Amino acid sequence: MKGIRDPRLLPIAEKVEAGERLTFAEGLVLYETQDLPALMRLANRVRERKHGHKTYFVHSIRVSQTNICYVGCTFCAFQRRFGEEGAWDWDVEEVVAWVKARYQPGLTEIHMTAGHHPKRPFQYYLDLVRALKETFPGVQVKAWTAAEIHHFSKIARLPYREVLQALKEAGLDAMPGGGAEIFAERVRKRIARAKVSAEGWLEIHRTAHELGIPTNATMLYGHIETLEERLDHMDRLRRLQDETGGFMSFIPLAFQPDGNQLARELGKREFTTGLDDLRNLAVARLYLDNIPHIKGYWATLTPELAQVSLDWGVTDIDGTLIEERIVHMAGSPTPEGLSKRELARIILAAGRIPVERDALYREVRVWNQVEA
Ligand code: SF4
């Protein structure tokens, strides 16, 4: 590749060209280099080799059945206690009614994550999946993070495998990638002490993959983690993916600093910068050679930066997200939803091909143009 200014990138570029796996030390060079144009081109090379110009999005609704949670992650502005102002806790009928009121034709995915409710029995979650599948046939249910599965396993006193098998039988199609945060113990202790451990998170995803439940994986960055800890996080995901092949996408989530304890402790008011976000996406695309998609989640990036990210390794910008609440309660200034037309327009304007997909990355429709 011509025009590389940082000599440390030359051997990396050769490996990328040959399709060879990068080492941990090479990953760190990607985080450190000031030669950002070269980093972008390398990530784009991999992106286009894997998916050409295709860029995916999904017509999806976000549901959180409760924000009551006892876990107390310090970065979280979503959690509430019983009776606290702004707390909600819906039964099965209320969740179904909420989705019905916002249902749009062509909806393919119900994405559901929520707080760890201390009193709901496991049966409630099985009933919830069944009711959604019965009321909205053909819509895929992608629900509950590994942290929530760990919680279900505790309340039901069942091993992860049995919890996941029962949810699958009730109709669960896929799992989101949340709860991963940063795997390093030093960071986890400070930001998510009472949440599932890193080992537990990985074990739950391993088990889901073995049972034929595909999943995503996230990383919450931009708070107290080091670059080594970010790379360690990706390295553990890469190793698990070698074993199972069950991850569909990797989603870096930038820390949102409003209304949470961690931001107050750190005195931190700034979001990550646009270049931090783009660099992080590019490193992920280059390091995670075995995960099909890197997602530029527009709800935290902003639609504008998500559009730019399509040149930095991103092949998915998530979806319509009807009424996203979790990152917006932490201060994300982005809209709470975008139409399919708006998403397709953003992608087309970047010179890429918008592909509407379902929760399992099956193609629903290629948008060659944006209709009026
Ligand atoms: S991130 Fe999830 S588990 Fe942690 S406090 Fe917030 S709602 Fe609870």
Short mmCIF file of C-alpha atoms and ligand atoms in Angstrom, two decimals:
data_model
loop_
_atom_site.label_atom_id
_atom_site.label_comp_id
_atom_site.label_asym_id
_atom_site.label_seq_id
_atom_site.Cartn_x
_atom_site.Cartn_y
_atom_site.Cartn_z
CA MET A 1 0.00 0.00 0.00
CA LYS A 2 1.42 3.37 -1.02
CA GLY A 3 1.57 6.53 1.06
CA ILE A 4 2.21 4.98 4.50
CA ARG A 5 4.04 7.53 6.66
CA ASP A 6 4.48 5.46 9.82
CA PRO A 7 7.14 2.79 9.09
CA ARG A 8 5.67 0.57 11.84
CA LEU A 9 2.59 0.13 9.67
CA LEU A 10 4.51 -1.30 6.69
CA PRO A 11 4.78 -4.92 7.94
CA ILE A 12 1.20 -4.69 9.21
CA ALA A 13 0.00 -3.56 5.79
CA GLU A 14 1.76 -6.55 4.23
CA LYS A 15 0.02 -8.91 6.62
CA VAL A 16 -3.35 -7.28 5.99
CA GLU A 17 -2.80 -7.63 2.25
CA ALA A 18 -1.94 -11.32 2.72
CA GLY A 19 -4.97 -11.86 4.97
CA GLU A 20 -2.78 -12.81 7.94
CA ARG A 21 -3.78 -12.40 11.57
CA LEU A 22 -2.32 -9.45 13.53
CA THR A 23 -0.54 -9.92 16.84
CA PHE A 24 -1.32 -8.12 20.09
CA ALA A 25 1.76 -5.89 19.63
CA GLU A 26 0.61 -4.99 16.12
CA GLY A 27 -2.83 -4.15 17.49
CA LEU A 28 -1.19 -1.70 19.88
CA VAL A 29 0.67 -0.05 17.00
CA LEU A 30 -2.72 0.52 15.36
CA TYR A 31 -3.93 2.26 18.51
CA GLU A 32 -0.78 4.39 18.75
CA THR A 33 -0.06 5.41 15.18
CA GLN A 34 -0.57 9.02 14.13
CA ASP A 35 -0.86 7.92 10.51
CA LEU A 36 -4.65 7.91 10.54
CA PRO A 37 -5.16 8.02 6.74
CA ALA A 38 -3.17 4.78 6.45
CA LEU A 39 -5.11 3.19 9.32
CA MET A 40 -8.37 4.11 7.60
CA ARG A 41 -7.27 2.65 4.28
CA LEU A 42 -6.14 -0.59 5.89
CA ALA A 43 -9.48 -1.02 7.67
CA ASN A 44 -11.35 -0.14 4.51
CA ARG A 45 -9.34 -2.72 2.57
CA VAL A 46 -10.53 -5.46 4.93
CA ARG A 47 -14.09 -4.12 4.94
CA GLU A 48 -14.30 -4.15 1.16
CA ARG A 49 -12.65 -7.54 0.89
CA LYS A 50 -15.26 -9.01 3.25
CA HIS A 51 -18.41 -7.19 2.10
CA GLY A 52 -17.63 -4.93 -0.88
CA HIS A 53 -19.70 -1.75 -0.56
CA LYS A 54 -22.60 -3.39 1.23
CA THR A 55 -23.69 -1.69 4.46
CA TYR A 56 -26.32 -3.30 6.64
CA PHE A 57 -29.13 -1.95 8.79
CA VAL A 58 -32.17 -3.48 10.47
CA HIS A 59 -35.77 -2.41 11.00
CA SER A 60 -35.87 -2.89 14.72
CA ILE A 61 -37.71 -1.82 17.84
CA ARG A 62 -35.98 -1.44 21.21
CA VAL A 63 -37.85 -2.64 24.26
CA SER A 64 -36.82 -2.55 27.90
CA GLN A 65 -39.40 -4.31 30.03
CA THR A 66 -38.03 -2.69 33.19
CA ASN A 67 -35.33 -0.30 34.34
CA ILE A 68 -35.40 -1.70 37.87
CA CYS A 69 -31.98 -3.11 38.61
CA TYR A 70 -29.98 -4.01 41.69
CA VAL A 71 -26.58 -4.37 40.04
CA GLY A 72 -25.38 -0.77 40.30
CA CYS A 73 -22.91 -0.50 37.41
CA THR A 74 -21.29 2.89 37.90
CA PHE A 75 -21.50 3.91 34.22
CA CYS A 76 -25.24 3.31 34.00
CA ALA A 77 -27.85 6.09 33.98
CA PHE A 78 -30.70 3.72 33.16
CA GLN A 79 -31.09 1.79 36.45
CA ARG A 80 -33.78 2.68 39.01
CA ARG A 81 -34.88 1.28 42.38
CA PHE A 82 -38.45 0.23 43.24
CA GLY A 83 -40.62 3.30 43.66
CA GLU A 84 -37.97 5.69 42.41
CA GLU A 85 -39.11 8.41 40.07
CA GLY A 86 -38.95 7.29 36.46
CA ALA A 87 -38.97 3.55 37.30
CA TRP A 88 -41.07 1.19 35.19
CA ASP A 89 -41.80 -2.51 35.38
CA TRP A 90 -44.11 -3.95 32.75
CA ASP A 91 -45.90 -7.26 32.78
CA VAL A 92 -46.13 -9.37 29.63
CA GLU A 93 -49.34 -7.71 28.38
CA GLU A 94 -47.86 -4.24 28.83
CA VAL A 95 -44.76 -5.12 26.80
CA VAL A 96 -46.91 -6.55 24.01
CA ALA A 97 -49.17 -3.46 24.05
CA TRP A 98 -46.14 -1.15 23.96
CA VAL A 99 -44.76 -2.90 20.87
CA LYS A 100 -48.21 -3.03 19.23
CA ALA A 101 -48.60 0.73 19.61
CA ARG A 102 -45.31 1.29 17.75
CA TYR A 103 -45.42 -1.61 15.33
CA GLN A 104 -44.63 -0.73 11.72
CA PRO A 105 -45.06 -3.05 8.72
CA GLY A 106 -41.77 -4.64 7.76
CA LEU A 107 -40.44 -4.71 11.32
CA THR A 108 -38.02 -7.62 11.52
CA GLU A 109 -36.47 -7.43 14.98
CA ILE A 110 -37.54 -6.87 18.57
CA HIS A 111 -34.39 -6.04 20.53
CA MET A 112 -34.96 -6.38 24.25
CA THR A 113 -32.56 -5.64 27.11
CA ALA A 114 -33.36 -4.33 30.58
CA GLY A 115 -32.39 -4.10 34.23
CA HIS A 116 -31.87 -7.13 36.48
CA HIS A 117 -35.24 -7.23 38.21
CA PRO A 118 -34.89 -8.93 41.61
CA LYS A 119 -38.43 -10.30 41.86
CA ARG A 120 -39.63 -11.50 38.44
CA PRO A 121 -39.40 -15.29 38.12
CA PHE A 122 -37.70 -16.94 35.13
CA GLN A 123 -41.12 -18.05 33.87
CA TYR A 124 -41.97 -14.38 33.18
CA TYR A 125 -39.16 -14.18 30.60
CA LEU A 126 -40.25 -17.37 28.88
CA ASP A 127 -43.83 -16.08 28.75
CA LEU A 128 -42.60 -12.78 27.36
CA VAL A 129 -40.72 -14.35 24.44
CA ARG A 130 -43.67 -16.65 23.68
CA ALA A 131 -46.18 -13.79 23.75
CA LEU A 132 -44.08 -11.63 21.44
CA LYS A 133 -43.56 -14.48 18.97
CA GLU A 134 -47.28 -15.28 18.97
CA THR A 135 -48.41 -11.65 18.58
CA PHE A 136 -45.83 -10.70 15.97
CA PRO A 137 -45.21 -13.83 13.91
CA GLY A 138 -42.21 -13.51 11.63
CA VAL A 139 -40.55 -10.88 13.82
CA GLN A 140 -37.30 -12.10 15.35
CA VAL A 141 -36.72 -11.70 19.06
CA LYS A 142 -33.14 -10.77 19.91
CA ALA A 143 -33.15 -10.48 23.64
CA TRP A 144 -31.16 -10.27 26.86
CA THR A 145 -27.51 -9.83 27.37
CA ALA A 146 -25.24 -12.43 28.91
CA ALA A 147 -25.47 -10.40 32.14
CA GLU A 148 -29.24 -10.93 32.15
CA ILE A 149 -28.86 -14.62 31.32
CA HIS A 150 -26.53 -14.90 34.34
CA HIS A 151 -29.24 -13.23 36.45
CA PHE A 152 -31.91 -15.66 35.12
CA SER A 153 -29.63 -18.56 35.93
CA LYS A 154 -29.37 -17.33 39.54
CA ILE A 155 -33.11 -16.77 40.06
CA ALA A 156 -34.07 -20.04 38.36
CA ARG A 157 -31.18 -21.97 39.95
CA LEU A 158 -30.45 -23.48 36.57
CA PRO A 159 -27.18 -23.75 34.67
CA TYR A 160 -26.64 -21.39 31.72
CA ARG A 161 -27.28 -24.16 29.22
CA GLU A 162 -30.73 -24.95 30.57
CA VAL A 163 -31.71 -21.28 30.74
CA LEU A 164 -30.64 -20.70 27.15
CA GLN A 165 -32.25 -23.91 25.91
CA ALA A 166 -35.57 -22.98 27.53
CA LEU A 167 -35.44 -19.47 26.02
CA LYS A 168 -34.64 -20.93 22.63
CA GLU A 169 -37.59 -23.29 22.87
CA ALA A 170 -39.80 -20.31 23.79
CA GLY A 171 -38.71 -18.61 20.56
CA LEU A 172 -35.53 -16.63 21.24
CA ASP A 173 -33.76 -16.11 17.90
CA ALA A 174 -30.55 -14.32 18.85
CA MET A 175 -28.82 -12.44 21.66
CA PRO A 176 -27.41 -8.92 21.77
CA GLY A 177 -23.83 -8.36 22.87
CA GLY A 178 -24.19 -6.16 25.94
CA GLY A 179 -22.82 -6.67 29.41
CA ALA A 180 -19.30 -7.26 28.12
CA GLU A 181 -18.10 -3.74 29.09
CA ILE A 182 -14.32 -4.30 29.43
CA PHE A 183 -13.21 -7.79 30.41
CA ALA A 184 -10.11 -6.74 32.39
CA GLU A 185 -10.65 -7.37 36.10
CA ARG A 186 -9.15 -4.00 37.13
CA VAL A 187 -11.76 -2.10 35.15
CA ARG A 188 -14.66 -4.43 35.79
CA LYS A 189 -14.20 -4.08 39.55
CA ARG A 190 -14.58 -0.32 39.25
CA ILE A 191 -17.42 -0.04 36.71
CA ALA A 192 -19.43 -3.25 36.98
CA ARG A 193 -18.49 -4.98 40.21
CA ALA A 194 -21.74 -6.91 40.73
CA LYS A 195 -22.30 -7.88 37.12
CA VAL A 196 -21.51 -11.24 35.53
CA SER A 197 -17.73 -11.84 35.42
CA ALA A 198 -15.78 -11.76 32.16
CA GLU A 199 -15.46 -15.55 32.31
CA GLY A 200 -19.20 -15.88 32.88
CA TRP A 201 -19.97 -13.60 29.92
CA LEU A 202 -17.73 -15.63 27.63
CA GLU A 203 -19.11 -18.93 28.91
CA ILE A 204 -22.71 -17.82 28.28
CA HIS A 205 -21.89 -16.79 24.70
CA ARG A 206 -19.98 -20.02 24.14
CA THR A 207 -23.01 -21.98 25.33
CA ALA A 208 -25.43 -19.91 23.24
CA HIS A 209 -23.33 -20.54 20.14
CA GLU A 210 -23.22 -24.26 20.88
CA LEU A 211 -27.02 -24.25 21.12
CA GLY A 212 -27.33 -22.46 17.78
CA ILE A 213 -28.18 -19.03 19.18
CA PRO A 214 -26.06 -16.45 17.35
CA THR A 215 -24.94 -13.39 19.32
CA ASN A 216 -23.20 -10.06 19.06
CA ALA A 217 -20.43 -8.67 21.27
CA THR A 218 -19.89 -5.17 22.63
CA MET A 219 -17.13 -3.18 24.28
CA LEU A 220 -17.81 -0.10 26.41
CA TYR A 221 -14.81 2.20 25.98
CA GLY A 222 -13.72 5.74 26.67
CA HIS A 223 -13.75 5.73 30.50
CA ILE A 224 -10.89 4.31 32.61
CA GLU A 225 -9.60 1.49 30.42
CA THR A 226 -6.13 1.43 28.85
CA LEU A 227 -5.46 0.63 25.21
CA GLU A 228 -3.99 -2.73 26.28
CA GLU A 229 -7.24 -3.50 28.09
CA ARG A 230 -9.26 -2.69 24.98
CA LEU A 231 -7.10 -4.99 22.94
CA ASP A 232 -7.23 -7.71 25.59
CA HIS A 233 -11.03 -7.49 25.34
CA MET A 234 -10.93 -7.97 21.59
CA ASP A 235 -8.37 -10.73 21.94
CA ARG A 236 -10.67 -12.77 24.21
CA LEU A 237 -13.50 -12.32 21.72
CA ARG A 238 -11.27 -13.38 18.83
CA ARG A 239 -10.28 -16.54 20.68
CA LEU A 240 -13.88 -17.46 21.47
CA GLN A 241 -14.88 -16.80 17.88
CA ASP A 242 -12.15 -19.19 16.72
CA GLU A 243 -13.82 -21.84 18.87
CA THR A 244 -17.47 -21.26 18.03
CA GLY A 245 -17.94 -18.89 15.08
CA GLY A 246 -21.15 -17.65 16.70
CA PHE A 247 -20.55 -13.88 16.83
CA MET A 248 -22.23 -11.92 14.06
CA SER A 249 -20.93 -8.48 14.87
CA PHE A 250 -18.75 -6.47 17.23
CA ILE A 251 -20.12 -3.18 18.55
CA PRO A 252 -17.85 -0.69 20.30
CA LEU A 253 -19.97 1.59 22.49
CA ALA A 254 -18.56 4.97 23.48
CA PHE A 255 -19.05 5.86 27.16
CA GLN A 256 -21.89 8.37 27.60
CA PRO A 257 -21.08 10.62 30.57
CA ASP A 258 -24.45 12.05 31.65
CA GLY A 259 -26.21 11.21 34.89
CA ASN A 260 -23.97 8.38 36.08
CA GLN A 261 -21.73 7.82 39.06
CA LEU A 262 -18.58 7.00 37.09
CA ALA A 263 -18.67 10.33 35.27
CA ARG A 264 -19.16 12.10 38.62
CA GLU A 265 -16.25 10.19 40.19
CA LEU A 266 -13.98 11.02 37.28
CA GLY A 267 -15.22 14.56 36.93
CA LYS A 268 -15.45 13.67 33.28
CA ARG A 269 -17.80 15.63 31.04
CA GLU A 270 -16.46 14.87 27.59
CA PHE A 271 -17.54 12.20 25.18
CA THR A 272 -14.84 10.38 23.25
CA THR A 273 -13.75 12.39 20.23
CA GLY A 274 -14.80 11.49 16.71
CA LEU A 275 -11.28 10.38 15.88
CA ASP A 276 -11.09 8.12 18.98
CA ASP A 277 -14.30 6.47 17.81
CA LEU A 278 -13.13 6.03 14.22
CA ARG A 279 -9.72 4.72 15.27
CA ASN A 280 -11.33 2.24 17.62
CA LEU A 281 -13.59 0.94 14.84
CA ALA A 282 -10.66 0.59 12.46
CA VAL A 283 -8.56 -1.30 15.02
CA ALA A 284 -11.52 -3.62 15.65
CA ARG A 285 -11.92 -4.29 11.93
CA LEU A 286 -8.26 -5.15 11.58
CA TYR A 287 -7.83 -7.15 14.79
CA LEU A 288 -11.10 -9.10 14.78
CA ASP A 289 -10.42 -10.88 11.52
CA ASN A 290 -12.93 -13.63 12.28
CA ILE A 291 -16.01 -11.54 13.21
CA PRO A 292 -18.07 -10.75 10.10
CA HIS A 293 -19.32 -7.23 10.93
CA ILE A 294 -18.08 -4.20 12.84
CA LYS A 295 -21.01 -2.06 13.83
CA GLY A 296 -20.90 1.74 13.88
CA TYR A 297 -23.82 2.20 16.28
CA TRP A 298 -25.28 5.53 15.17
CA ALA A 299 -27.12 6.11 18.47
CA THR A 300 -23.81 6.69 20.25
CA LEU A 301 -21.69 7.83 17.29
CA THR A 302 -24.28 10.24 15.78
CA PRO A 303 -25.69 9.50 12.31
CA GLU A 304 -23.06 11.79 10.76
CA LEU A 305 -20.08 9.97 12.27
CA ALA A 306 -21.68 6.60 11.54
CA GLN A 307 -21.74 7.68 7.91
CA VAL A 308 -18.04 8.56 7.98
CA SER A 309 -17.28 5.28 9.79
CA LEU A 310 -18.19 3.35 6.63
CA ASP A 311 -14.68 4.20 5.41
CA TRP A 312 -13.14 2.99 8.69
CA GLY A 313 -14.13 -0.66 8.57
CA VAL A 314 -17.82 -0.44 9.48
CA THR A 315 -20.35 -2.54 7.56
CA ASP A 316 -23.40 -2.11 9.80
CA ILE A 317 -24.95 0.99 11.38
CA ASP A 318 -27.60 -0.88 13.42
CA GLY A 319 -31.12 0.22 12.65
CA THR A 320 -34.27 2.21 13.10
CA LEU A 321 -34.23 1.62 16.91
CA ILE A 322 -37.76 2.84 17.52
CA GLU A 323 -37.45 4.66 20.89
CA GLU A 324 -34.00 3.69 22.14
CA ARG A 325 -33.76 4.61 25.84
CA ILE A 326 -30.60 3.19 27.41
CA VAL A 327 -27.92 5.36 25.81
CA HIS A 328 -30.29 8.32 25.64
CA MET A 329 -30.84 8.22 29.40
CA ALA A 330 -27.03 8.54 29.66
CA GLY A 331 -27.07 11.69 27.62
CA SER A 332 -26.58 10.64 24.01
CA PRO A 333 -27.77 13.67 22.00
CA THR A 334 -28.76 11.62 18.94
CA PRO A 335 -32.39 11.09 17.84
CA GLU A 336 -34.27 8.16 19.46
CA GLY A 337 -34.93 6.58 16.08
CA LEU A 338 -34.34 7.00 12.36
CA SER A 339 -36.52 5.83 9.48
CA LYS A 340 -35.33 3.18 7.05
CA ARG A 341 -35.36 5.88 4.39
CA GLU A 342 -33.04 8.10 6.46
CA LEU A 343 -30.66 5.20 7.10
CA ALA A 344 -30.59 4.27 3.42
CA ARG A 345 -29.97 7.91 2.48
CA ILE A 346 -27.00 8.18 4.84
CA ILE A 347 -25.47 5.02 3.39
CA LEU A 348 -26.10 5.92 -0.26
CA ALA A 349 -24.63 9.40 0.25
CA ALA A 350 -21.41 7.73 1.46
CA GLY A 351 -21.18 5.81 -1.81
CA ARG A 352 -22.13 2.47 -0.27
CA ILE A 353 -24.98 0.03 -0.88
CA PRO A 354 -27.69 -0.03 1.83
CA VAL A 355 -28.82 -3.56 2.64
CA GLU A 356 -31.75 -4.02 4.98
CA ARG A 357 -31.18 -7.20 7.01
CA ASP A 358 -32.88 -9.22 9.70
CA ALA A 359 -31.52 -10.02 13.18
CA LEU A 360 -29.50 -12.92 11.73
CA TYR A 361 -27.94 -10.82 8.95
CA ARG A 362 -30.08 -12.36 6.22
CA GLU A 363 -30.73 -9.85 3.48
CA VAL A 364 -34.28 -8.48 3.37
CA ARG A 365 -33.90 -5.81 0.70
CA VAL A 366 -31.19 -3.92 -1.17
CA TRP A 367 -32.00 -0.21 -1.35
CA ASN A 368 -30.69 0.93 -4.72
CA GLN A 369 -32.30 4.30 -4.27
CA VAL A 370 -34.28 6.18 -1.65
CA GLU A 371 -37.95 6.52 -2.51
CA ALA A 372 -39.75 9.79 -1.82
S1 SF4 B 1 -25.84 -1.62 33.04
FE1 SF4 B 1 -27.53 -3.10 33.21
S2 SF4 B 1 -26.92 -4.41 34.94
FE2 SF4 B 1 -25.68 -2.54 35.10
S3 SF4 B 1 -26.87 -1.22 36.46
FE3 SF4 B 1 -27.45 -0.67 34.34
S4 SF4 B 1 -29.27 -1.87 33.96
FE4 SF4 B 1 -28.27 -2.79 35.75
#
